[in-house]
CSV table of N, CA, C and O in Angstrom, one decimal:
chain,number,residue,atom,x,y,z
A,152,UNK,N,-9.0,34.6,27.4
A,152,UNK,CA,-9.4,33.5,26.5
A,152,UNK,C,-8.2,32.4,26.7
A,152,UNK,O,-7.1,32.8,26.4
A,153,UNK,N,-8.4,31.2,27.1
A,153,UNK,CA,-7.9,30.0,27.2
A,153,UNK,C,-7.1,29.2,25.8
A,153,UNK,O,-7.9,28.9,24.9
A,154,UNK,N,-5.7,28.8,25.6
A,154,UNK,CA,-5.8,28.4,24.7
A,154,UNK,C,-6.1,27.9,24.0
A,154,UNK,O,-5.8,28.2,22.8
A,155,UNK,N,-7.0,26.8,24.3
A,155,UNK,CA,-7.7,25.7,23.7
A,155,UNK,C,-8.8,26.5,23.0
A,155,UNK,O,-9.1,26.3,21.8
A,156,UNK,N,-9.3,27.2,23.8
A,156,UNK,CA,-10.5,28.2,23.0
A,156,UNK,C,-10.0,28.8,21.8
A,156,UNK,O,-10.9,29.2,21.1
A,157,UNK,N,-8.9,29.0,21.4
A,157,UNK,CA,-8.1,29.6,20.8
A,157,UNK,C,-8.2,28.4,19.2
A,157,UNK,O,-8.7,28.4,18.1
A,158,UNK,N,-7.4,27.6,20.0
A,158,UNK,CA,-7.5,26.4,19.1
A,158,UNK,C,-8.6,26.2,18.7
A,158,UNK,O,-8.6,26.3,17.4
A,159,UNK,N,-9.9,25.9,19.2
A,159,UNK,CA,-10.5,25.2,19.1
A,159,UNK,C,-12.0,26.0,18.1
A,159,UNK,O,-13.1,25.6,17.7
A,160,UNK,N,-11.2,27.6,18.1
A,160,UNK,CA,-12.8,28.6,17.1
A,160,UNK,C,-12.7,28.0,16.5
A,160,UNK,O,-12.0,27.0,16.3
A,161,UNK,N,-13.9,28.7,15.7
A,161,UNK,CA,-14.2,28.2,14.3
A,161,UNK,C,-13.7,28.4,13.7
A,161,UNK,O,-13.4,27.6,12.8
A,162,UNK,N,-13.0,30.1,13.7
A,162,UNK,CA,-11.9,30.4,12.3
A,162,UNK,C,-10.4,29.4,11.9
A,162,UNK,O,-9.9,28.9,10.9
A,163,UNK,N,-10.1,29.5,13.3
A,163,UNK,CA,-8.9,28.2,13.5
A,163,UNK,C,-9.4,27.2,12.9
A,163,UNK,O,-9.0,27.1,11.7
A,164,UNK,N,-10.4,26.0,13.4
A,164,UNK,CA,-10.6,25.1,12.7
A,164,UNK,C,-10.4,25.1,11.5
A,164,UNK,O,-9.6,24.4,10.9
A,165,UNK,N,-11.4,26.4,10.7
A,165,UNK,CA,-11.7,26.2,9.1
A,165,UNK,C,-10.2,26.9,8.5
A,165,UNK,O,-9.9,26.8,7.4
A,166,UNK,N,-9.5,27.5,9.5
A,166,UNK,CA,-8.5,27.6,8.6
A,166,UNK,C,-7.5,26.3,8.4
A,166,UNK,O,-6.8,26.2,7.4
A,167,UNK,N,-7.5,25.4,9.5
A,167,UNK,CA,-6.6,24.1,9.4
A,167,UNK,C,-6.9,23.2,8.4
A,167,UNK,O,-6.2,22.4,7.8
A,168,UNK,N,-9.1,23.5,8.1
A,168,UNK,CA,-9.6,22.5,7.0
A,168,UNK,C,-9.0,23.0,5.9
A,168,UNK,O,-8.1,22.3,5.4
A,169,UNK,N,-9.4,24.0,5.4
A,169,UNK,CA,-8.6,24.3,4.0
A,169,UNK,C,-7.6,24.5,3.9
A,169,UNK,O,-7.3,24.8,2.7
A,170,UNK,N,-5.9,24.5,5.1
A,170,UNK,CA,-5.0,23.8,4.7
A,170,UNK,C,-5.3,22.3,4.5
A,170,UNK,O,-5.4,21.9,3.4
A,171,UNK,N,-5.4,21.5,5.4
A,171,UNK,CA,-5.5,19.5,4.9
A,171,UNK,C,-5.5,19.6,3.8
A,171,UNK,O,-4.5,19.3,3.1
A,172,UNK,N,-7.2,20.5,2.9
A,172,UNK,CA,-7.5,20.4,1.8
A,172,UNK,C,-6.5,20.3,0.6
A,172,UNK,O,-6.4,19.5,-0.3
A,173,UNK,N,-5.8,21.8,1.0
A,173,UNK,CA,-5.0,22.0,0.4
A,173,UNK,C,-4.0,21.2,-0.1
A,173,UNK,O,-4.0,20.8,-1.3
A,174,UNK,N,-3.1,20.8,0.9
A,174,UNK,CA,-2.2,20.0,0.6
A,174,UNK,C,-2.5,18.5,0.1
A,174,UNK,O,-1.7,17.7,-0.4
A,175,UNK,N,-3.7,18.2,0.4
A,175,UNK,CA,-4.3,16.7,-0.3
A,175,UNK,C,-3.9,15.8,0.6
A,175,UNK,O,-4.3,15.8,1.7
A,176,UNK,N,-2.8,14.6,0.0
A,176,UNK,CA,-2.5,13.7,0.6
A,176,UNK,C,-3.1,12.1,0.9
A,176,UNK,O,-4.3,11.7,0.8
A,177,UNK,N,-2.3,11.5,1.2
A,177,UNK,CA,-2.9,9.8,1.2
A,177,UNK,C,-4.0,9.6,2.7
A,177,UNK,O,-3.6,10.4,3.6
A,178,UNK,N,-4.8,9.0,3.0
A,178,UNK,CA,-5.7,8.9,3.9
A,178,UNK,C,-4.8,8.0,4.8
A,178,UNK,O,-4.1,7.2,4.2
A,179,UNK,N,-4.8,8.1,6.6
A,179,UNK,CA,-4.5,7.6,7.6
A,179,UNK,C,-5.2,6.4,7.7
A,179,UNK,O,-6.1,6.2,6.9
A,180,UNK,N,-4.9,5.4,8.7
A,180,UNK,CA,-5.0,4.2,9.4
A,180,UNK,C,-7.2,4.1,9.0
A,180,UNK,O,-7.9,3.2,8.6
A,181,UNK,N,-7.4,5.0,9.4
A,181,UNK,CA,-8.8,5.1,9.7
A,181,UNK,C,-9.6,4.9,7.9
A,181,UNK,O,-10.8,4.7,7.9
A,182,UNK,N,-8.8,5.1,6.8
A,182,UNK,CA,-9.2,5.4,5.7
A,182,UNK,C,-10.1,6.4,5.4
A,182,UNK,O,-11.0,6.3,4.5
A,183,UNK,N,-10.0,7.3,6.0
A,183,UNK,CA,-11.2,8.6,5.2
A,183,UNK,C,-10.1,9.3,4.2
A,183,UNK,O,-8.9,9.4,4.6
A,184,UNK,N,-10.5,9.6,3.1
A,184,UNK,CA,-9.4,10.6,2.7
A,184,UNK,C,-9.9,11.7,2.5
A,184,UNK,O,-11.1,12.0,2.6
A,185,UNK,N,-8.8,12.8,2.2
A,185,UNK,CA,-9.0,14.3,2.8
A,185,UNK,C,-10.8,14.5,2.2
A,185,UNK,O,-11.7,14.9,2.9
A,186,UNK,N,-10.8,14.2,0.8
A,186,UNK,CA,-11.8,14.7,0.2
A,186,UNK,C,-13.1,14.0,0.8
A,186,UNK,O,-14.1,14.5,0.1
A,187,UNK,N,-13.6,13.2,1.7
A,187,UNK,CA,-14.3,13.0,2.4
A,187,UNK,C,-14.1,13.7,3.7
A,187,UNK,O,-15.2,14.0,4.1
A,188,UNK,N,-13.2,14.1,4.6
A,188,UNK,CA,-13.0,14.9,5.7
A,188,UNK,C,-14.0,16.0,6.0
A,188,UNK,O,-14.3,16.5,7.1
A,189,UNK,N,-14.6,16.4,5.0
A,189,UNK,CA,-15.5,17.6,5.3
A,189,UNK,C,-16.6,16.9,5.9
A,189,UNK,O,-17.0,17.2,7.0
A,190,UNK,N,-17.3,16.0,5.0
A,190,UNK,CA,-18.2,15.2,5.1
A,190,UNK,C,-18.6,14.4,6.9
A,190,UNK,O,-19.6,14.3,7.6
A,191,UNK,N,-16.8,13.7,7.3
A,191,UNK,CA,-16.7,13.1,7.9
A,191,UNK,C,-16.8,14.1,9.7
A,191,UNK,O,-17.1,13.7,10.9
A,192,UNK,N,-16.5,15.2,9.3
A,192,UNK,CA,-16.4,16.2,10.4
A,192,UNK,C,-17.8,17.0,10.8
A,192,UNK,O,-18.1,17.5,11.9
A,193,UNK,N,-18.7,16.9,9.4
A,193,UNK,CA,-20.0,17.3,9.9
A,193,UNK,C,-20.8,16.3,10.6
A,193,UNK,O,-21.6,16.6,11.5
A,194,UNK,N,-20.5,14.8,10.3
A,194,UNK,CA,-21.4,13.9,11.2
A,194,UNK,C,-20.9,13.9,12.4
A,194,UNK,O,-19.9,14.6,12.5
A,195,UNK,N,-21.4,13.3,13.5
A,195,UNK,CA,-21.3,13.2,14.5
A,195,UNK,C,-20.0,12.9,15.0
A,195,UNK,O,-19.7,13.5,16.0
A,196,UNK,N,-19.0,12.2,14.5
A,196,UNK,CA,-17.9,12.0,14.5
A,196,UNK,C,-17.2,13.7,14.6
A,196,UNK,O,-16.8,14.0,15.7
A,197,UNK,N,-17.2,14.3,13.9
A,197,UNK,CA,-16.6,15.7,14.1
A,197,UNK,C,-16.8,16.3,15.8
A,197,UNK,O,-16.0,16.7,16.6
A,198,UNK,N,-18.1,16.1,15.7
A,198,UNK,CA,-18.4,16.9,17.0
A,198,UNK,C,-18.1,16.0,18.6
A,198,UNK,O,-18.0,16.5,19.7
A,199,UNK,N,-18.2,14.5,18.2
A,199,UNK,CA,-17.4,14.1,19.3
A,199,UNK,C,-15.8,14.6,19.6
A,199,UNK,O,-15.3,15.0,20.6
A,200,UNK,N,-15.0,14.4,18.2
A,200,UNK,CA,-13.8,14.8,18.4
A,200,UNK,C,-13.5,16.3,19.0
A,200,UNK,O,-12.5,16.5,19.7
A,201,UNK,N,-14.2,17.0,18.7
A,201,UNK,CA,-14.2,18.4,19.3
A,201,UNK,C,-14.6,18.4,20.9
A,201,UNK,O,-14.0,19.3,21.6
A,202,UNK,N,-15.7,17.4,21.5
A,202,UNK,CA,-16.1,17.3,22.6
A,202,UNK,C,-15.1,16.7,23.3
A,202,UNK,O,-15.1,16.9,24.5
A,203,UNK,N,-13.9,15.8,22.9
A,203,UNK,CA,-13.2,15.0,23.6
A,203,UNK,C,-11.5,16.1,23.3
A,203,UNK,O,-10.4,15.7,23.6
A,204,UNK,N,-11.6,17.0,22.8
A,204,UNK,CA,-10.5,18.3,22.4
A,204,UNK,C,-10.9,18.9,23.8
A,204,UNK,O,-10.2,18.7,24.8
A,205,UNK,N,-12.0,19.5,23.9
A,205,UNK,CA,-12.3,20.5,24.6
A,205,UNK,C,-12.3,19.7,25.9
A,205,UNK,O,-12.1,20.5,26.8
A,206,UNK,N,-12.6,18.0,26.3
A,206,UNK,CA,-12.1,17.5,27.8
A,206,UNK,C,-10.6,17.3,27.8
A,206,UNK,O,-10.0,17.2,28.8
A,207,UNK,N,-10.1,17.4,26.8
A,207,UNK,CA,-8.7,17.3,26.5
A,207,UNK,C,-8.5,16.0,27.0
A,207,UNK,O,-7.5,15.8,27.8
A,208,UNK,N,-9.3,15.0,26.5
A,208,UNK,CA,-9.1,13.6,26.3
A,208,UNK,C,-9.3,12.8,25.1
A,208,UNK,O,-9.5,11.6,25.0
A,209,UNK,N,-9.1,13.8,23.9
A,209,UNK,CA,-9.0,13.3,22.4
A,209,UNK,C,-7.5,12.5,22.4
A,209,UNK,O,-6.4,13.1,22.7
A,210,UNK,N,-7.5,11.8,22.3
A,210,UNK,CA,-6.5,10.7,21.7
A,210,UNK,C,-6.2,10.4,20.2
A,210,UNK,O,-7.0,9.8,19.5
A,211,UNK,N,-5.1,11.0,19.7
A,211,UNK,CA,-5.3,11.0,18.2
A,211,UNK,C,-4.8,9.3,17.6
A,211,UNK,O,-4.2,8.5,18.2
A,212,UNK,N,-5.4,9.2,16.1
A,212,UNK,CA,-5.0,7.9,15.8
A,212,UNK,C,-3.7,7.1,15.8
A,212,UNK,O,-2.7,7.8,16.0
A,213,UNK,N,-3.4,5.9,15.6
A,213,UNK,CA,-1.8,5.7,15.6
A,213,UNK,C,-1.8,6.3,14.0
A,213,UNK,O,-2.7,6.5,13.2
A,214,UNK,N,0.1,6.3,13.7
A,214,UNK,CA,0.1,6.6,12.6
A,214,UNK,C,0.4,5.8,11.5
A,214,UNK,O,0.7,4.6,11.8
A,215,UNK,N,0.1,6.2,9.9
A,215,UNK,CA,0.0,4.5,8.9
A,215,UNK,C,1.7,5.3,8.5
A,215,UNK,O,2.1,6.5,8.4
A,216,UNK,N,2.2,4.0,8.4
A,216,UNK,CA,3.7,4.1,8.2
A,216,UNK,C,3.6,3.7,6.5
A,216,UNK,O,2.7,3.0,6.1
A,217,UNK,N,4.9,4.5,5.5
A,217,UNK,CA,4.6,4.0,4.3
A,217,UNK,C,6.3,4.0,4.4
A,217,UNK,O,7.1,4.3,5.3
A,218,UNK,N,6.6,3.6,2.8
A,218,UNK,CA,8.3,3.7,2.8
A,218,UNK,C,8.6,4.3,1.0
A,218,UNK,O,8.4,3.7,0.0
A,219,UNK,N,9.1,5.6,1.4
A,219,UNK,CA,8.9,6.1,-0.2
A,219,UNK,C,10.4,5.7,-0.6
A,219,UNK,O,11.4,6.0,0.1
A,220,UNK,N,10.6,5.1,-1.7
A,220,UNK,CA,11.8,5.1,-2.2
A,220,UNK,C,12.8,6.5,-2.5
A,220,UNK,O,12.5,7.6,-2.9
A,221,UNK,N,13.7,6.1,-2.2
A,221,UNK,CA,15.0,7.3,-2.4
A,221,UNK,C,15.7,6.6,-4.0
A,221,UNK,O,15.5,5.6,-4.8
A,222,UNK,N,16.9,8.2,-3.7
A,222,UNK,CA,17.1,7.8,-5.3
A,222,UNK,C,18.4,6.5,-5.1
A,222,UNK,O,18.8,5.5,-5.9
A,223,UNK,N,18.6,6.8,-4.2
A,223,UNK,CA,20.1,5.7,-3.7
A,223,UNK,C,19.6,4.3,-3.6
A,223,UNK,O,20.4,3.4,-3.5
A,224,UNK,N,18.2,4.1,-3.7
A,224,UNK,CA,17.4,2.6,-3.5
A,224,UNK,C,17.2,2.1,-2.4
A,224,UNK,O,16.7,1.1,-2.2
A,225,UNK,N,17.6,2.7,-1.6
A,225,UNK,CA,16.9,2.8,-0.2
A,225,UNK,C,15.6,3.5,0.0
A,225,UNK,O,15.3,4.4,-0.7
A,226,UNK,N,14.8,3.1,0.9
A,226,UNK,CA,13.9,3.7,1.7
A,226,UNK,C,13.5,4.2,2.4
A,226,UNK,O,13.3,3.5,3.3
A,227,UNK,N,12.9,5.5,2.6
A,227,UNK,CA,12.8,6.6,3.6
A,227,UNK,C,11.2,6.4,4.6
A,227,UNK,O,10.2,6.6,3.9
A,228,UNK,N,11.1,6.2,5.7
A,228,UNK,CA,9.8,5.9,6.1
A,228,UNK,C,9.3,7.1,6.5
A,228,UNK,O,9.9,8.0,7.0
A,229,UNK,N,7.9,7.1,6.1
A,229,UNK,CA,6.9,8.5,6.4
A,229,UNK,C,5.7,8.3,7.4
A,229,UNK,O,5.2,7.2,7.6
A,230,UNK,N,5.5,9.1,7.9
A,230,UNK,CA,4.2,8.7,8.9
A,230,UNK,C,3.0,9.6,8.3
A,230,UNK,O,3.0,10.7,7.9
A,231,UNK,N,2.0,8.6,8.5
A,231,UNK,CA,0.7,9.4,7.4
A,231,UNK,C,-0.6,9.6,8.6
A,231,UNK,O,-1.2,8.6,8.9
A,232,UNK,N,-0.8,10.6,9.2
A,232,UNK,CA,-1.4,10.7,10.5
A,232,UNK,C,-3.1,11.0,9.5
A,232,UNK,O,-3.1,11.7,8.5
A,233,UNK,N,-4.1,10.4,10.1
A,233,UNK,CA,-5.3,10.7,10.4
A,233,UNK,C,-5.8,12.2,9.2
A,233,UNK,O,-5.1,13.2,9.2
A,234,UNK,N,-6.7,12.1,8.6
A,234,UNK,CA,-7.4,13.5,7.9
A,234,UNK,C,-7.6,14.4,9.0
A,234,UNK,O,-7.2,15.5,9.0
A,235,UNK,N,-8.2,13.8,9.8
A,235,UNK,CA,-8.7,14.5,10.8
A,235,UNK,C,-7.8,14.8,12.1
A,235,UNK,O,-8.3,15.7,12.8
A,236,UNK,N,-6.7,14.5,12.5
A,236,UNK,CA,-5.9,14.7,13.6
A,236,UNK,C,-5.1,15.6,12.5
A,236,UNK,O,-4.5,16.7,12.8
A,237,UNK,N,-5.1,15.2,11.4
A,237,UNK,CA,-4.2,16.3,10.5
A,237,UNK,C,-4.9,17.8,10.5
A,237,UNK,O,-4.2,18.8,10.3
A,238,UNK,N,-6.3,18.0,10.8
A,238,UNK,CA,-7.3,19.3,11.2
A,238,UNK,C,-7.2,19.6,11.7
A,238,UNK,O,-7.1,20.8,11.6
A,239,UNK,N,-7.1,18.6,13.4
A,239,UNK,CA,-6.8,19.8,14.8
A,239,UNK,C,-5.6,20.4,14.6
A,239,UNK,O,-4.7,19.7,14.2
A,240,UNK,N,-5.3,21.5,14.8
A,240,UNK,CA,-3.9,21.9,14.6
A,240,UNK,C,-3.2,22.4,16.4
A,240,UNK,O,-2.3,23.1,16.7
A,241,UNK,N,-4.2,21.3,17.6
A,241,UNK,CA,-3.5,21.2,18.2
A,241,UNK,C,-1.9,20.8,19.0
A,241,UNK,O,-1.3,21.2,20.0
A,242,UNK,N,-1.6,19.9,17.8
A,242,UNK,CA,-0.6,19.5,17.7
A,242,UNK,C,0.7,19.7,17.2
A,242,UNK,O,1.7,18.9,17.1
A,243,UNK,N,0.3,21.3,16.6
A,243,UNK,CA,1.4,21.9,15.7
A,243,UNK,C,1.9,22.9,16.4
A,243,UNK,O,2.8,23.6,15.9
């Protein structure tokens, strides 16, 4: 078995969905947020992304930059990637 096949079962997937879930979080560039992600992965949009995983020509989104305040009054920048690039756990 091929890695990507690996990546790319179903148990893998659904275990990466109910972490996203889990941890919640603010929605990426694209604006879906997590609690739409389920929704957003059963339409067709899901299954393209999985079709362009498995050519291994998925391109994931850029990332939405935020700046969370520190206690010093400075600012710390975060990168808030995609619900869905947050799913493939290709990347981890």
């Amino acid at each position: 078995m091929e890695l990507i096949e690996v990546i790319l079962s179903k148990e893998n997937l659904n275990r990466a969905y109910k972490k996203v879930v889990a941890n919640k979080g603010a929605s990426g560039v694209d604006g879906v947020t997590v609690e739409e992600l389920g929704d957003y992965i059963k339409e067709e949009q899901g299954e393209k992304s999985l079709h362009l995983l498995e050519n291994r020509t998925y391109i994931p989104k850029p990332v939405r930059r935020v700046y969370i305040p520190k206690d010093n009054g400075k600012k710390r920048p975060l990168g808030i990637p995609t619900a869905l690039d947050r799913n493939y756990p290709a990347g981890k």
